[in-house]
PDB file of C-alpha atoms and ligand atoms in Angstrom:
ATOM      1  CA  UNK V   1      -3.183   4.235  20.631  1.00 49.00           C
ATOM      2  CA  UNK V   2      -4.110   0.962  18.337  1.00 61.00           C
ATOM      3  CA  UNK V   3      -1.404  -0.112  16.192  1.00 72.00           C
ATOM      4  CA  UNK V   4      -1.837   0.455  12.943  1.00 83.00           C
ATOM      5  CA  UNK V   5      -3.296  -2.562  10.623  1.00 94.00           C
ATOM      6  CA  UNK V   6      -0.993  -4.690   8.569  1.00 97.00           C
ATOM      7  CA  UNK V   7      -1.871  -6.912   5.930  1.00 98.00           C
ATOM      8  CA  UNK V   8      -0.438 -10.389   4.398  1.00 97.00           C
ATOM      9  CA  UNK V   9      -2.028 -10.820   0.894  1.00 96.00           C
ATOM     10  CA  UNK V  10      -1.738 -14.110  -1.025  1.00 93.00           C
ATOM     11  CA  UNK V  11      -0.235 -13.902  -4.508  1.00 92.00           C
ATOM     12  CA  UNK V  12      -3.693 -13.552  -6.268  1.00 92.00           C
ATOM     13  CA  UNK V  13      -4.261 -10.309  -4.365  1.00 95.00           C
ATOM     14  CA  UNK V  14      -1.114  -8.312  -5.470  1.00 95.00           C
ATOM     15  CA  UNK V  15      -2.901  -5.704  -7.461  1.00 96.00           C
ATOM     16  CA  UNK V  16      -4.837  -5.284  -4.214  1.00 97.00           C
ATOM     17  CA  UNK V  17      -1.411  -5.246  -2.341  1.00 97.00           C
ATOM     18  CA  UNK V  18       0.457  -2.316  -3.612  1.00 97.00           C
ATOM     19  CA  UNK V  19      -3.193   0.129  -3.635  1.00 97.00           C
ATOM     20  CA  UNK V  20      -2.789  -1.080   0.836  1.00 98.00           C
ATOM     21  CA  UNK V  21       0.882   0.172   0.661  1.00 97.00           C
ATOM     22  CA  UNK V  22      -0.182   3.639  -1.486  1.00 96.00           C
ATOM     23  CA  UNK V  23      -2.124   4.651   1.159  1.00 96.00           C
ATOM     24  CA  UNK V  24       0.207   3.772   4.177  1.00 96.00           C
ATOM     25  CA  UNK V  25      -0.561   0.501   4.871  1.00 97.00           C
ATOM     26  CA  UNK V  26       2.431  -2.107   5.516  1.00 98.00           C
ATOM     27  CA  UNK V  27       1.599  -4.957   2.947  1.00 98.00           C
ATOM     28  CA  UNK V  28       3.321  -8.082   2.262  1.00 97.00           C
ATOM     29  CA  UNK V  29       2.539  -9.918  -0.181  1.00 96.00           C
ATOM     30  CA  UNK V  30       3.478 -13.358  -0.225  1.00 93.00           C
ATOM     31  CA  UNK V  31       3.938 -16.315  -3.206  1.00 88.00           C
ATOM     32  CA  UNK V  32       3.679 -19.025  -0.944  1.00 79.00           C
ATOM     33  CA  UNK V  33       1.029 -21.943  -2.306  1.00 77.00           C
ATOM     34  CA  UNK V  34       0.112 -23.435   0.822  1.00 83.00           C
ATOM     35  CA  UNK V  35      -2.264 -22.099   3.046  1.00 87.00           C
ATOM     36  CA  UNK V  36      -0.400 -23.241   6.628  1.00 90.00           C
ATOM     37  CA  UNK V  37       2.541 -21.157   6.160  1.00 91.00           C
ATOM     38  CA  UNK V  38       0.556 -18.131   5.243  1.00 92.00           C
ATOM     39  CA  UNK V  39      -1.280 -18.006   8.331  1.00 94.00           C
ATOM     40  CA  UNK V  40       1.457 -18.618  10.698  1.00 93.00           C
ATOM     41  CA  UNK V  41       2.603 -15.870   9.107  1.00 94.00           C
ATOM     42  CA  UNK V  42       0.235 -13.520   9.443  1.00 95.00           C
ATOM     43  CA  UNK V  43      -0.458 -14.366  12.664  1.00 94.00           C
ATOM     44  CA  UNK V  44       3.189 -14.639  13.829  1.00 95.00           C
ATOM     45  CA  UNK V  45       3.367 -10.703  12.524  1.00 95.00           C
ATOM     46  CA  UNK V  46      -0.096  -9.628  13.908  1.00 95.00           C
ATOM     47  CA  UNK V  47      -1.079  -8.980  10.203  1.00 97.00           C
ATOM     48  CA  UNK V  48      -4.711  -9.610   8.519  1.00 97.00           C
ATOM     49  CA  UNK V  49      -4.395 -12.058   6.260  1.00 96.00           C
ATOM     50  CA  UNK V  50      -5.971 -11.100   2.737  1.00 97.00           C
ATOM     51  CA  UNK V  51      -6.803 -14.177   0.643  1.00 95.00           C
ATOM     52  CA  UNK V  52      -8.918 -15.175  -2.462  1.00 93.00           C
ATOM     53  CA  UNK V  53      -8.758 -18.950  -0.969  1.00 92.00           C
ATOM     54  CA  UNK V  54     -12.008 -20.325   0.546  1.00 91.00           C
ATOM     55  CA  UNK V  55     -10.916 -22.988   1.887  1.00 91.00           C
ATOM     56  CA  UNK V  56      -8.811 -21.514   4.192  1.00 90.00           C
ATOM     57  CA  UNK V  57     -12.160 -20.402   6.374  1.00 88.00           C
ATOM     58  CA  UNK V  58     -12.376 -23.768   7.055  1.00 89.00           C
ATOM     59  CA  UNK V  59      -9.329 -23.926   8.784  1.00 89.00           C
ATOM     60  CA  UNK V  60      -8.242 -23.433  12.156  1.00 88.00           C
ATOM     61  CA  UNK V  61      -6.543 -19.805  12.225  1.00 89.00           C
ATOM     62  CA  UNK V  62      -5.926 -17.616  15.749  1.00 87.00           C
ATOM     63  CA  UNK V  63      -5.767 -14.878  13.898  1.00 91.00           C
ATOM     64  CA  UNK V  64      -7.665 -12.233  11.083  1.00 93.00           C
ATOM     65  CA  UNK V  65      -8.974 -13.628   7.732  1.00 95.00           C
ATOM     66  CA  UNK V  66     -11.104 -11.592   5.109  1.00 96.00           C
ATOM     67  CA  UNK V  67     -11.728 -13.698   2.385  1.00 96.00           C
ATOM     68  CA  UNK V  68     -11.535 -11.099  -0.573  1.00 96.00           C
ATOM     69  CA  UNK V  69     -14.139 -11.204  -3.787  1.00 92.00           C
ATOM     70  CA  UNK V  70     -13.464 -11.858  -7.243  1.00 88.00           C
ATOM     71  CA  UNK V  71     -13.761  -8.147  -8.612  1.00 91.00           C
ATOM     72  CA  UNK V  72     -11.449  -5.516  -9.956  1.00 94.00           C
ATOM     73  CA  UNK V  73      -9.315  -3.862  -7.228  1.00 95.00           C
ATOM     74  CA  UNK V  74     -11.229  -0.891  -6.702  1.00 95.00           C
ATOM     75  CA  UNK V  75     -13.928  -3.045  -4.798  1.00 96.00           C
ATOM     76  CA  UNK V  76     -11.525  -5.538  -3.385  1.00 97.00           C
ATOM     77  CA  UNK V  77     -10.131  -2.007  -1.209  1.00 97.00           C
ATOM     78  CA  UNK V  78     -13.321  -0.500  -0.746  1.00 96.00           C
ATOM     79  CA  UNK V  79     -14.427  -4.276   0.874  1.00 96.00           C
ATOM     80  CA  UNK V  80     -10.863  -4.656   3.290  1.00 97.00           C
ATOM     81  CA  UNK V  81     -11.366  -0.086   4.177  1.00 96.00           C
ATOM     82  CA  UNK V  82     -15.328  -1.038   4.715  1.00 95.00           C
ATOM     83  CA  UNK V  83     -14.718  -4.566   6.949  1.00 96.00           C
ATOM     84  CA  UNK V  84     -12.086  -2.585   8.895  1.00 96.00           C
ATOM     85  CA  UNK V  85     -13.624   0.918   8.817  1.00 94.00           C
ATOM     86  CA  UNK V  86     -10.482   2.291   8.170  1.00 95.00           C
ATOM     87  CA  UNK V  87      -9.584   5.543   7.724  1.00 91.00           C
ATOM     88  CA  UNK V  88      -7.637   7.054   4.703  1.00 93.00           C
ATOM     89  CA  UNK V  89      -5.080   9.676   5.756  1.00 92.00           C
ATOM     90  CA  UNK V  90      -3.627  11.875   2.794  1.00 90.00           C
ATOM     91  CA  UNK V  91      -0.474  12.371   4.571  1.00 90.00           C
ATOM     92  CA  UNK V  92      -0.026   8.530   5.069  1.00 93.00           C
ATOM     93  CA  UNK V  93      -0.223   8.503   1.362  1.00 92.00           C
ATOM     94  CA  UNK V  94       2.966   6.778  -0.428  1.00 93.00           C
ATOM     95  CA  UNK V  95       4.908   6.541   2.669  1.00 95.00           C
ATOM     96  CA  UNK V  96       5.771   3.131   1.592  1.00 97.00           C
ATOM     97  CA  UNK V  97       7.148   1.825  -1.872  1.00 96.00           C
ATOM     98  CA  UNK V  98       4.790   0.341  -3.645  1.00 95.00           C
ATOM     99  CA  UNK V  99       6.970  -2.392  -4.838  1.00 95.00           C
ATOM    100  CA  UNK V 100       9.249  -3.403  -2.091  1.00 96.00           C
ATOM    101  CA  UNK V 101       6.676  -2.236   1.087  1.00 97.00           C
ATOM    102  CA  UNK V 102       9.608  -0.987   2.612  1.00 97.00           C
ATOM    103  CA  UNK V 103       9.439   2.762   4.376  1.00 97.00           C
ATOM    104  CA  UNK V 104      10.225   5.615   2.119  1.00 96.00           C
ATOM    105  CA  UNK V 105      13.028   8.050   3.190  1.00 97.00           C
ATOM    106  CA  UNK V 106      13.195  11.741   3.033  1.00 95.00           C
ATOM    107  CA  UNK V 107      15.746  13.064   0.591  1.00 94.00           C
ATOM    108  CA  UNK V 108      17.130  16.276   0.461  1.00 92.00           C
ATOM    109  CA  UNK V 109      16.388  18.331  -2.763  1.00 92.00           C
ATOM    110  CA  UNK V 110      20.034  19.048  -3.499  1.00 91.00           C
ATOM    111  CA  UNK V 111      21.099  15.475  -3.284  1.00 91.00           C
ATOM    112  CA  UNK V 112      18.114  14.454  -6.345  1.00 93.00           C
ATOM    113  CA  UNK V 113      19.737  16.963  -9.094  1.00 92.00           C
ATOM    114  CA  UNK V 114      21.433  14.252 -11.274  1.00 91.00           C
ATOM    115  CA  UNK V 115      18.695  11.513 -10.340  1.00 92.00           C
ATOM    116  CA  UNK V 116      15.480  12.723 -11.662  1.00 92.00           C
ATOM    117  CA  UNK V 117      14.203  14.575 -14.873  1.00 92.00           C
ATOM    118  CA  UNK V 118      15.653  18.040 -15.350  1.00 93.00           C
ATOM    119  CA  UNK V 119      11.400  19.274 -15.108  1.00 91.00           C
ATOM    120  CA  UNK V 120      10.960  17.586 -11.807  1.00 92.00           C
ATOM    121  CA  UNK V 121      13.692  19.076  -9.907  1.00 93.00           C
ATOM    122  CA  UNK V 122      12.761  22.539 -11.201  1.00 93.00           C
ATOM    123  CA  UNK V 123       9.309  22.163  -9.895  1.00 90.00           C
ATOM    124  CA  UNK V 124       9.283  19.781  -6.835  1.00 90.00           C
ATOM    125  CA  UNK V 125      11.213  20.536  -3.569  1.00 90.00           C
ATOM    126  CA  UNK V 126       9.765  17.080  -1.793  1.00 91.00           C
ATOM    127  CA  UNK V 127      11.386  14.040  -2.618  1.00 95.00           C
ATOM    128  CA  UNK V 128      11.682  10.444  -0.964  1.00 95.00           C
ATOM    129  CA  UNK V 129      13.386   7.065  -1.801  1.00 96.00           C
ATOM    130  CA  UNK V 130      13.213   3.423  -1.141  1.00 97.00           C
ATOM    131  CA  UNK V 131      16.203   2.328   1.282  1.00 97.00           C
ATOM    132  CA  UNK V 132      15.676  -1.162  -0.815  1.00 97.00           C
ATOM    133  CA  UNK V 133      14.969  -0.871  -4.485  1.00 97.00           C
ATOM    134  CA  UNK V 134      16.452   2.955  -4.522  1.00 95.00           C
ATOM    135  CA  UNK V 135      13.443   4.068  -6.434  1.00 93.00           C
ATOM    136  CA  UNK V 136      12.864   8.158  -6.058  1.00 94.00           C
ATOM    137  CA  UNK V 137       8.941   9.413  -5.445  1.00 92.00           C
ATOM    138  CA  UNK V 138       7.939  12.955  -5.750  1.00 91.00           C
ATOM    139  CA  UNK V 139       4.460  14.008  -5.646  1.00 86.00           C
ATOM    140  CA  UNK V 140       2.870  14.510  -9.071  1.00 84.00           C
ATOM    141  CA  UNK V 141       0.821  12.716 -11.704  1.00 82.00           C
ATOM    142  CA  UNK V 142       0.618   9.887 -10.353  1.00 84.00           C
ATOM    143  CA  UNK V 143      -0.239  11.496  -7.414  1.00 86.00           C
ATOM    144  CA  UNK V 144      -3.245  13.299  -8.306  1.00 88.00           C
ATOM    145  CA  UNK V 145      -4.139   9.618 -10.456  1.00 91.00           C
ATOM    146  CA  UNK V 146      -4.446   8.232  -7.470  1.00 92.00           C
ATOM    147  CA  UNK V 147      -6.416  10.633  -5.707  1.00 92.00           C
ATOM    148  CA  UNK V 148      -8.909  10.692  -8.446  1.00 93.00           C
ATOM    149  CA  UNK V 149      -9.113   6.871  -8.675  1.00 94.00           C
ATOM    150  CA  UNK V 150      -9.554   6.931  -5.323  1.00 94.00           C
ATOM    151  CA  UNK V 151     -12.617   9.463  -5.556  1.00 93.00           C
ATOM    152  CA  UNK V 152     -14.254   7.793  -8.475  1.00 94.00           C
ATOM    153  CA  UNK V 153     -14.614   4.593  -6.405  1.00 93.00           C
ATOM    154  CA  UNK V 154     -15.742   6.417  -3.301  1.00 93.00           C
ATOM    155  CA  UNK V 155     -12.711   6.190  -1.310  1.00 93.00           C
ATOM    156  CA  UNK V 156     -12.320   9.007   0.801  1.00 89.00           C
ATOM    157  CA  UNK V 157      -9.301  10.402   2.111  1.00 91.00           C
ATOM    158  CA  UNK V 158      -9.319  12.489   4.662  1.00 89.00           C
ATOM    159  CA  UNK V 159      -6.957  16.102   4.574  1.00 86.00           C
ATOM    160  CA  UNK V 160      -6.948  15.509   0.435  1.00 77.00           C
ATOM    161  CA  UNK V 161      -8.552  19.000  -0.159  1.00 71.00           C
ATOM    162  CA  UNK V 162      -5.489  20.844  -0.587  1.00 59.00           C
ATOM    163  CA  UNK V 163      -4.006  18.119  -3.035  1.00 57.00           C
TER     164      UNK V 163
HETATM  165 ZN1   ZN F 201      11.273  -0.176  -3.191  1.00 53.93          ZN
END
């Protein structure tokens, strides 16, 4: 079994950051300036490193570089999907938190009643959380956003029929 691909974006790419974490991919996303530290980095963690910086091409680097183009998001993850040929996995879909790229947890329905809108609980029976920033996801709107976004740009996900 390969291990799944992981990603190091530079700061310019964090638009581009959270869209890799929405669909399952572990994403860090890092403010450091200089370019030395970002490739030990990714290369100490076995991640691709995702940067808008030319100039680090030019550098020695053991590990994965895709130097990312100046357009809106959308293309920027159709370009890192296409490069990699990866494959899009609806259930892999917001399995991390989009902020904090850390592993969302399963939470009981029961144990949500007091923390989201009355309207969710009635209608939703899945529910997970962020062991770091505490944040609650359910599947919904934004959901179905995505999956359209996705669409329009020509992003396919694989097992999104029943969405
Ligand atoms: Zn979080």
């Amino acid at each position: 079994m390969n291990t799944p691909t992981r990603f190091l974006a530079d700061a310019a790419l964090s638009g581009l950051a959270r869209w890799l974490r929405l669909l399952g991919f572990d994403t860090v996303c890092v403010q450091e300036k200089a370019g030395r530290p970002l490739m030990r980095q990714a290369a100490g963690e076995d991640r691709i490193l995702l940067t808008r910086r030319r100039d680090l091409l030019e550098r020695q680097f053991s590990g994965r570089l895709l130097l990312l183009p100046d357009t809106a998001v959308a293309k920027q993850l159709s370009f890192v999907l296409g490069k990699l040929s990866l494959e899009i996995e609806a259930r892999n879909l917001y399995t991390l938190c989009l902020s904090c790229n850390q592993k969302m947890i399963s939470l009981e329905r029961r144990n949500v009643r007091d923390l989201v809108p009355e309207y969710v609980f009635e209608h939703c029976a899945e529910y997970t959380q962020c062991p770091e920033c505490r944040k609650i996801f359910w599947p919904g709107t934004h959901r179905r956003n995505a999956l359209r976004f996705l669409k329009d740009n020509g992003i396919l996900v694989s097992g999104a029929e029943g969405l």
